[in-house]
Coordinates of C-alpha atoms in Angstrom, one line a residue:
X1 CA 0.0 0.0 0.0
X2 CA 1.3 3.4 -1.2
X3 CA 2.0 5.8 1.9
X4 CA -0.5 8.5 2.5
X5 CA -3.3 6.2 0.6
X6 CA -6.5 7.0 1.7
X7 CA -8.4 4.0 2.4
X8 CA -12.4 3.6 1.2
X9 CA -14.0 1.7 4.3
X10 CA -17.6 0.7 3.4
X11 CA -19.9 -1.9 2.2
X12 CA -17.7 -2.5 -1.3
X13 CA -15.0 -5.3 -1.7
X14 CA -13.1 -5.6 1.1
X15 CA -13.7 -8.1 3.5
X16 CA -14.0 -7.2 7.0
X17 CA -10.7 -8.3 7.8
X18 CA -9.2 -6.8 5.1
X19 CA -10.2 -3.9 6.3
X20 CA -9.1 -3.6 10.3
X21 CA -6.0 -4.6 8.9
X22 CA -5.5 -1.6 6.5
X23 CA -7.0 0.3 9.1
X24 CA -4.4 -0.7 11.5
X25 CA -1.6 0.1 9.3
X26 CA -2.8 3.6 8.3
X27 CA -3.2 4.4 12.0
X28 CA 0.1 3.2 13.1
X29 CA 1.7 5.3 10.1
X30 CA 0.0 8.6 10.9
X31 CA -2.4 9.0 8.0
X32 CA -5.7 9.7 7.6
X33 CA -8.4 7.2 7.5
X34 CA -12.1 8.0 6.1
X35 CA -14.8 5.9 6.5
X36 CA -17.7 5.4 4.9
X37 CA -21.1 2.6 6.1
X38 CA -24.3 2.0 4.6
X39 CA -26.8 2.3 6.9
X40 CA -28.5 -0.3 7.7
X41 CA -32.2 -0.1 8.2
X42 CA -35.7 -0.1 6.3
X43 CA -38.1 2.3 6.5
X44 CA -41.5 1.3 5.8
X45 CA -42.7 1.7 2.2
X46 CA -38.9 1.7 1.4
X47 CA -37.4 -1.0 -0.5
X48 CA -33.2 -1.7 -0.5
X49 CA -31.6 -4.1 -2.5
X50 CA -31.3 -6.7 0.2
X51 CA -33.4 -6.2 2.9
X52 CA -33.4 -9.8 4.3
X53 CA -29.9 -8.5 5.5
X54 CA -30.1 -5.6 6.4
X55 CA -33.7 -5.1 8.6
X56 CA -33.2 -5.1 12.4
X57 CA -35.5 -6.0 14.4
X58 CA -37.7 -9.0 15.7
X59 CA -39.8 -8.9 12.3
X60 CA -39.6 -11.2 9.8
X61 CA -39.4 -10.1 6.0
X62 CA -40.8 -11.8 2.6
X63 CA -41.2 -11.3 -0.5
X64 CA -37.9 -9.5 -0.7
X65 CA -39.2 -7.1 2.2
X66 CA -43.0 -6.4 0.6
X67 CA -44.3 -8.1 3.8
X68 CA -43.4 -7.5 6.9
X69 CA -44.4 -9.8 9.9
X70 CA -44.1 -9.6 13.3
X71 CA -42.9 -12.2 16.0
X72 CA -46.4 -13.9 17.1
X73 CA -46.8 -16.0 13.8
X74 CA -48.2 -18.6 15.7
X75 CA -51.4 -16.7 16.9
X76 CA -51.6 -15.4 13.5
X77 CA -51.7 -18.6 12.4
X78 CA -54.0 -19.9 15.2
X79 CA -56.4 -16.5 14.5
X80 CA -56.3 -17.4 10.6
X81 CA -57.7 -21.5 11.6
X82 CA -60.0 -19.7 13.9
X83 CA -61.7 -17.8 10.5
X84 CA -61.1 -21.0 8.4
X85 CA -63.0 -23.5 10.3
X86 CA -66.2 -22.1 10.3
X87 CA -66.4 -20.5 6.7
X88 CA -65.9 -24.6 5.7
X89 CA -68.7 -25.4 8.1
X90 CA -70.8 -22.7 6.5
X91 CA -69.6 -23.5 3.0
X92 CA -70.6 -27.0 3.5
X93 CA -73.4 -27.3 5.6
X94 CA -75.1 -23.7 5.3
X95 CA -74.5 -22.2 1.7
X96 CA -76.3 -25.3 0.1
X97 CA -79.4 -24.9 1.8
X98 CA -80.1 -21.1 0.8
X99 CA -80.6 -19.5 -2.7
X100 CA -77.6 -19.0 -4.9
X101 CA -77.5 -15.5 -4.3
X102 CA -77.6 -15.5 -0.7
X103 CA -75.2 -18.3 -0.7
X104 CA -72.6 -16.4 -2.7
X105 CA -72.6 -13.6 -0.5
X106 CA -72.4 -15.5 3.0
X107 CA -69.0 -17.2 1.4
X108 CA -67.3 -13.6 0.2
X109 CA -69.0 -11.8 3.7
X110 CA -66.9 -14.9 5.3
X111 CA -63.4 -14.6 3.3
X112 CA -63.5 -10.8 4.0
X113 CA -62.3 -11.0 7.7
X114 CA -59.4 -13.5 6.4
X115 CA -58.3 -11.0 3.4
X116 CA -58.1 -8.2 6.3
X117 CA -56.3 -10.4 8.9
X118 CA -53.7 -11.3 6.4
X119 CA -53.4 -7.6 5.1
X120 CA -52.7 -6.3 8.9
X121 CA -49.9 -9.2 9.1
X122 CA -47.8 -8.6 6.6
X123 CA -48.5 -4.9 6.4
X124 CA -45.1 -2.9 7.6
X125 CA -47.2 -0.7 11.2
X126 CA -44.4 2.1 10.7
X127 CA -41.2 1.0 11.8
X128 CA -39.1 4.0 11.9
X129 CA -34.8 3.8 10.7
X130 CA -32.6 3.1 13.5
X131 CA -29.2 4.0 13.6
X132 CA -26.0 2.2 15.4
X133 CA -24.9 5.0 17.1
X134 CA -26.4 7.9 18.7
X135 CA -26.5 11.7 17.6
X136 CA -23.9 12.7 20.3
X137 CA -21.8 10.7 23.3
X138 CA -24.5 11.1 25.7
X139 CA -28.0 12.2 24.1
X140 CA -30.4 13.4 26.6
X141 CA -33.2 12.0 27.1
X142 CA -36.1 13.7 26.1
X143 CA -36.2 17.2 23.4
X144 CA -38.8 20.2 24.4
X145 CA -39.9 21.0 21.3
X146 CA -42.3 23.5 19.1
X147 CA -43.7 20.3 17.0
X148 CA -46.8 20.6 14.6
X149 CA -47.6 24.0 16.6
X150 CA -47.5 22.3 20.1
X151 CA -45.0 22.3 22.9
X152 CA -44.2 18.8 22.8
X153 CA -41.2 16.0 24.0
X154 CA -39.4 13.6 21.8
X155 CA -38.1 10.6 23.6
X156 CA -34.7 9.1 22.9
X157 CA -35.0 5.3 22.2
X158 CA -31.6 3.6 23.5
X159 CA -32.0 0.5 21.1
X160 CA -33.3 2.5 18.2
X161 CA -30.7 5.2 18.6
X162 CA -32.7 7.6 17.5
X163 CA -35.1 10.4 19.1
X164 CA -38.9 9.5 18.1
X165 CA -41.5 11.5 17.0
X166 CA -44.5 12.2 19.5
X167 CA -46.9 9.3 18.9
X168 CA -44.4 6.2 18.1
X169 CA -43.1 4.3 20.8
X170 CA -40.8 1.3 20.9
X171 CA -42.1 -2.2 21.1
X172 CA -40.1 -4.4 23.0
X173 CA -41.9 -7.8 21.6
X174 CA -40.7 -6.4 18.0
X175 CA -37.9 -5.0 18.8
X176 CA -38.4 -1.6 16.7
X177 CA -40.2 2.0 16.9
X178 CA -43.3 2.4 15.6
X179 CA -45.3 5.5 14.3
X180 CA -48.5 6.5 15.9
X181 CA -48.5 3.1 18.1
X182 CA -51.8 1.9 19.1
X183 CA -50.7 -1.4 20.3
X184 CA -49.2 -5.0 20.1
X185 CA -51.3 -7.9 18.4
X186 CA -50.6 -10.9 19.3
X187 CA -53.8 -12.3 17.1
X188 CA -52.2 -10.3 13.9
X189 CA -48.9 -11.4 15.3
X190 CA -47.2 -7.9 15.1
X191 CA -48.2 -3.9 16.2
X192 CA -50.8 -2.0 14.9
X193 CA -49.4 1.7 14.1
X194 CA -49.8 4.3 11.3
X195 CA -48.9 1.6 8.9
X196 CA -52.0 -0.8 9.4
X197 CA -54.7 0.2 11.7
X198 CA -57.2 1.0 9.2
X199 CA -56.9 -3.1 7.8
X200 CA -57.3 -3.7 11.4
X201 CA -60.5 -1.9 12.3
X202 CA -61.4 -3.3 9.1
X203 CA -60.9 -6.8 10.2
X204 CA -62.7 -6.6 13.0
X205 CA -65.8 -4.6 11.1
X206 CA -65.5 -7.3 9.1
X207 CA -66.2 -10.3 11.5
X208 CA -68.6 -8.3 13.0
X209 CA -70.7 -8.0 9.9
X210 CA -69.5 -11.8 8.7
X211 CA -70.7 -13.0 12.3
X212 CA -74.1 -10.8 11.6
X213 CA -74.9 -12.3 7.8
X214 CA -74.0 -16.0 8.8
X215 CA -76.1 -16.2 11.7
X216 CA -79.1 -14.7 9.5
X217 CA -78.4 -17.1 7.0
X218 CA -79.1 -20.0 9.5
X219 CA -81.9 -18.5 10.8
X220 CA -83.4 -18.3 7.7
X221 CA -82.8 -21.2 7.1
X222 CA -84.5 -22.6 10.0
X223 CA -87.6 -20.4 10.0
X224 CA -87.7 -21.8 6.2
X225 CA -87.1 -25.7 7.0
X226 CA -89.8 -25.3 9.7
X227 CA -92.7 -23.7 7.1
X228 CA -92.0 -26.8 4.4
X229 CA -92.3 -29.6 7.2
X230 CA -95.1 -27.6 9.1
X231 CA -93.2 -27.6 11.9
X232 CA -92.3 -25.2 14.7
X233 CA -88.9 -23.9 14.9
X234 CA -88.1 -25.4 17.9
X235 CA -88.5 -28.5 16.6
X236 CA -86.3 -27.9 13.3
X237 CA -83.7 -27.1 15.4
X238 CA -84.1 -30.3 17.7
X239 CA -83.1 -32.2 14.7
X240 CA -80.2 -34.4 14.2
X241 CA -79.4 -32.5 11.2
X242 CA -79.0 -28.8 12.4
X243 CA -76.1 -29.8 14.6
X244 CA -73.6 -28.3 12.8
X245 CA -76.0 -25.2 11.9
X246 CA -76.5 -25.3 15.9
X247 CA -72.7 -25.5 16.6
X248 CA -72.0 -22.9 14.2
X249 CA -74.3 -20.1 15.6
X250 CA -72.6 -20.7 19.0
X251 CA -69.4 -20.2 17.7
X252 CA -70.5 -17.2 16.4
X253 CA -72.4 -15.3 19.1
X254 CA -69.5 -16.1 21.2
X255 CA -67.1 -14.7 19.4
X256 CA -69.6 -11.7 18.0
X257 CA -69.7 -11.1 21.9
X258 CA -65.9 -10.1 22.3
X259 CA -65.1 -9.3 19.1
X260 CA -67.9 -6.5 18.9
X261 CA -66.8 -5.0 22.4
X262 CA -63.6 -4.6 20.5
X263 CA -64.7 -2.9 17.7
X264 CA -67.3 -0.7 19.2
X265 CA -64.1 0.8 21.7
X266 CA -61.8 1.5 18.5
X267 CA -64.5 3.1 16.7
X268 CA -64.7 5.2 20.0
X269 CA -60.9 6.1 20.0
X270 CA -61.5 7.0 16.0
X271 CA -64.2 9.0 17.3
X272 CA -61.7 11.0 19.6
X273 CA -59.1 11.4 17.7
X274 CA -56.8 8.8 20.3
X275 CA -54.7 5.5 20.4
X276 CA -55.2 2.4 22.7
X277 CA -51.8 3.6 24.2
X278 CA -52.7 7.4 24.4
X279 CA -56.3 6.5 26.2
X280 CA -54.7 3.8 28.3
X281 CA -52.2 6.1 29.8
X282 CA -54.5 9.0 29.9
X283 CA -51.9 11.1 27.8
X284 CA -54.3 13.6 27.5
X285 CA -56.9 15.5 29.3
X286 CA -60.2 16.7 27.8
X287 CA -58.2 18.1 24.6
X288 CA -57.0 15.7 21.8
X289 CA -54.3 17.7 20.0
X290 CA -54.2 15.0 17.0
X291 CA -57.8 15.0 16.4
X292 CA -59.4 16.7 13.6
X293 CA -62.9 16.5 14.6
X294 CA -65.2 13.2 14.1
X295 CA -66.0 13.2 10.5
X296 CA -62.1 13.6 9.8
X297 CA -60.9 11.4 12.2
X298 CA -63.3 8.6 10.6
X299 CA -62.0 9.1 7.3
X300 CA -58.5 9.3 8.0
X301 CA -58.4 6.3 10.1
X302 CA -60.9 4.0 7.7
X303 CA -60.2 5.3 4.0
X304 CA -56.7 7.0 4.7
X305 CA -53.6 6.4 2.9
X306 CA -51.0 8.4 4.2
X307 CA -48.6 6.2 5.7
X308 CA -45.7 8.7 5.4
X309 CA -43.4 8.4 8.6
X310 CA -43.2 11.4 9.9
X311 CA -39.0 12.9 9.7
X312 CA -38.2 14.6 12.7
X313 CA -34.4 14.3 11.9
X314 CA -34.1 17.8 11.2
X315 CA -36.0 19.0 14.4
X316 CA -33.8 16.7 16.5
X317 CA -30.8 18.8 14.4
X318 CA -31.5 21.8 15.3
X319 CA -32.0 21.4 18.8
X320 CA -29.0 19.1 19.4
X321 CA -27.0 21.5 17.5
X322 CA -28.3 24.3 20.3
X323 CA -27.8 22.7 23.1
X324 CA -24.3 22.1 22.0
X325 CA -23.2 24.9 20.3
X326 CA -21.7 22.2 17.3
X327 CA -23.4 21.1 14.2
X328 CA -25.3 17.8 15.2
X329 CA -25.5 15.8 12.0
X330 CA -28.2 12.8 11.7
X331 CA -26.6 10.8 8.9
X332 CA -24.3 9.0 11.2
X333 CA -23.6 5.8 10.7

């Protein structure tokens, strides 16, 4: 090596090795080493070349980093069975006995809640970049800060390295920072944030209404067996041969029973402009400085499509670069 080379450190060529041993060389002979690293993160709605490698975190990627899971597959899994079972039992035992028409519609109304489950899985919630090392030696730990026209904090996250904006907050089961984070799934298998929470409200509308149309469908049904065999409906359903009909409403006013509850509170906290996190903790008194009235609040939450993540790398700039009277800068590696 020629003395005085400057050395490119970085994500090219050079194995790791290789390069602590030029580096080692260049600092034992005075000169001047630059370094240069890739950073190694994904934003959501961002795609690098291999993300696979380069995602932190306790999610799982596929489809080259198009879907993003969380850590609970297994209840995922378990939630997706739970949907399965009784659109078969319906399918087989229900659907034949109505008119086409009705029949057809009973199986989509059923699929929907599956469609929505599997969209809030592997739909990224808003994990924001991490970095590997923080903005200065010791970063404090919370910025006062004119954000969005309120006086607001943003909270440094130690594992994220990174100072979050107002409504995301770290989740220790994924191991990431999430934007405008409503709270851990376990039946989804991964957070609900910014990213997905309208195809989970929608997921749970959608049970609701499934759970609604199926158990109309076998009520029908019986109130229509009992006219042809001039029976009552009592003793329809006493037959051998509405068991599974029998077994199938129960499954679904149970689960209508907690699933509704469910619903009815996140409609509420669309209502009022909140999170499950932000109502939990009682973050805010009678005024809800993210909510833009009912109407709005609906729309955005159930037909939005912003899913930006909100930058706050230049307000954390500035103010680091304040408080320390030196230029602060975020693209660290």
């Amino acid at each position: 090596m020629i003395e005085g080379e400057m050395v490119d450190l970085g994500p090219s060529g050079a194995s790791d090795k290789d390069v602590q041993e030029n580096t080692a060389v260049q600092i034992q002979k005075g000169e001047k080493v630059e370094t240069k690293t890739q950073e190694k993160y994904v934003v959501a709605g961002s795609k690098k070349e291999d993300p696979l490698e380069l995602y932190k975190g306790n999610n799982t990627l596929l489809c080259g980093g198009c879907c993003v899971m969380g850590p609970n597959t297994g209840y995922c899994m378990l939630a997706g069975v739970l949907i399965i079972v009784p659109m078969a039992v319906y399918i087989i035992f229900v659907a034949r006995e109505l008119p086409l028409g009705v029949g057809v519609g009973g199986m989509f109304v059923s699929a929907l809640p599956m469609c929505f489950l599997m969209k809030t899985a592997t739909t990224d919630p808003g994990i924001l970049k991490r970095f590997s090392t923080p903005p200065v030696e010791y970063p404090p730990t919370n910025l006062l800060v004119d954000h969005n026209e309120l006086s607001t904090k943003l909270w440094y996250c130690h594992k994220c390295n990174c100072y979050r904006s107002p409504r995301a907050k770290h989740c220790y089961l994924c191991n990431n920072c999430v934007e405008v984070f409503d709270h851990h799934c376990p039946w989804t298998g991964t957070c609900v944030g910014k990213g997905n929470y309208r195809y989970f409200v929608w997921f749970l509308t959608s049970i609701n209404f499934a759970a609604m149309y199926l158990v109309a469908s076998i009520l029908y049904i019986w109130i229509d067996t009992s006219k042809d065999e001039r029976k009552t409906v009592w003793q329809t359903i006493n037959s051998t041969e509405m068991i599974p009909e029998i077994c199938l409403l129960a499954y679904l006013v149970l689960l209508s029973f907690f699933v509704s509850g469910l619903t009815m509170y996140h409609y509420y906290l669309i209502y009022t402009g909140q999170t499950t996190r932000e109502h939990l903790k009682d973050l805010f008194d009678s005024e809800r400085p993210y909510s833009s009235g009912p109407f709005r609040n609906c729309l955005r939450a159930l037909f939005g499509t912003d899913t930006r993540l909100e930058d706050i790398t230049e307000i954390e700039q500035q103010v680091l670069t304040e408080k320390y009277g030196e230029v602060v800068k975020h693209d660290r590696p």
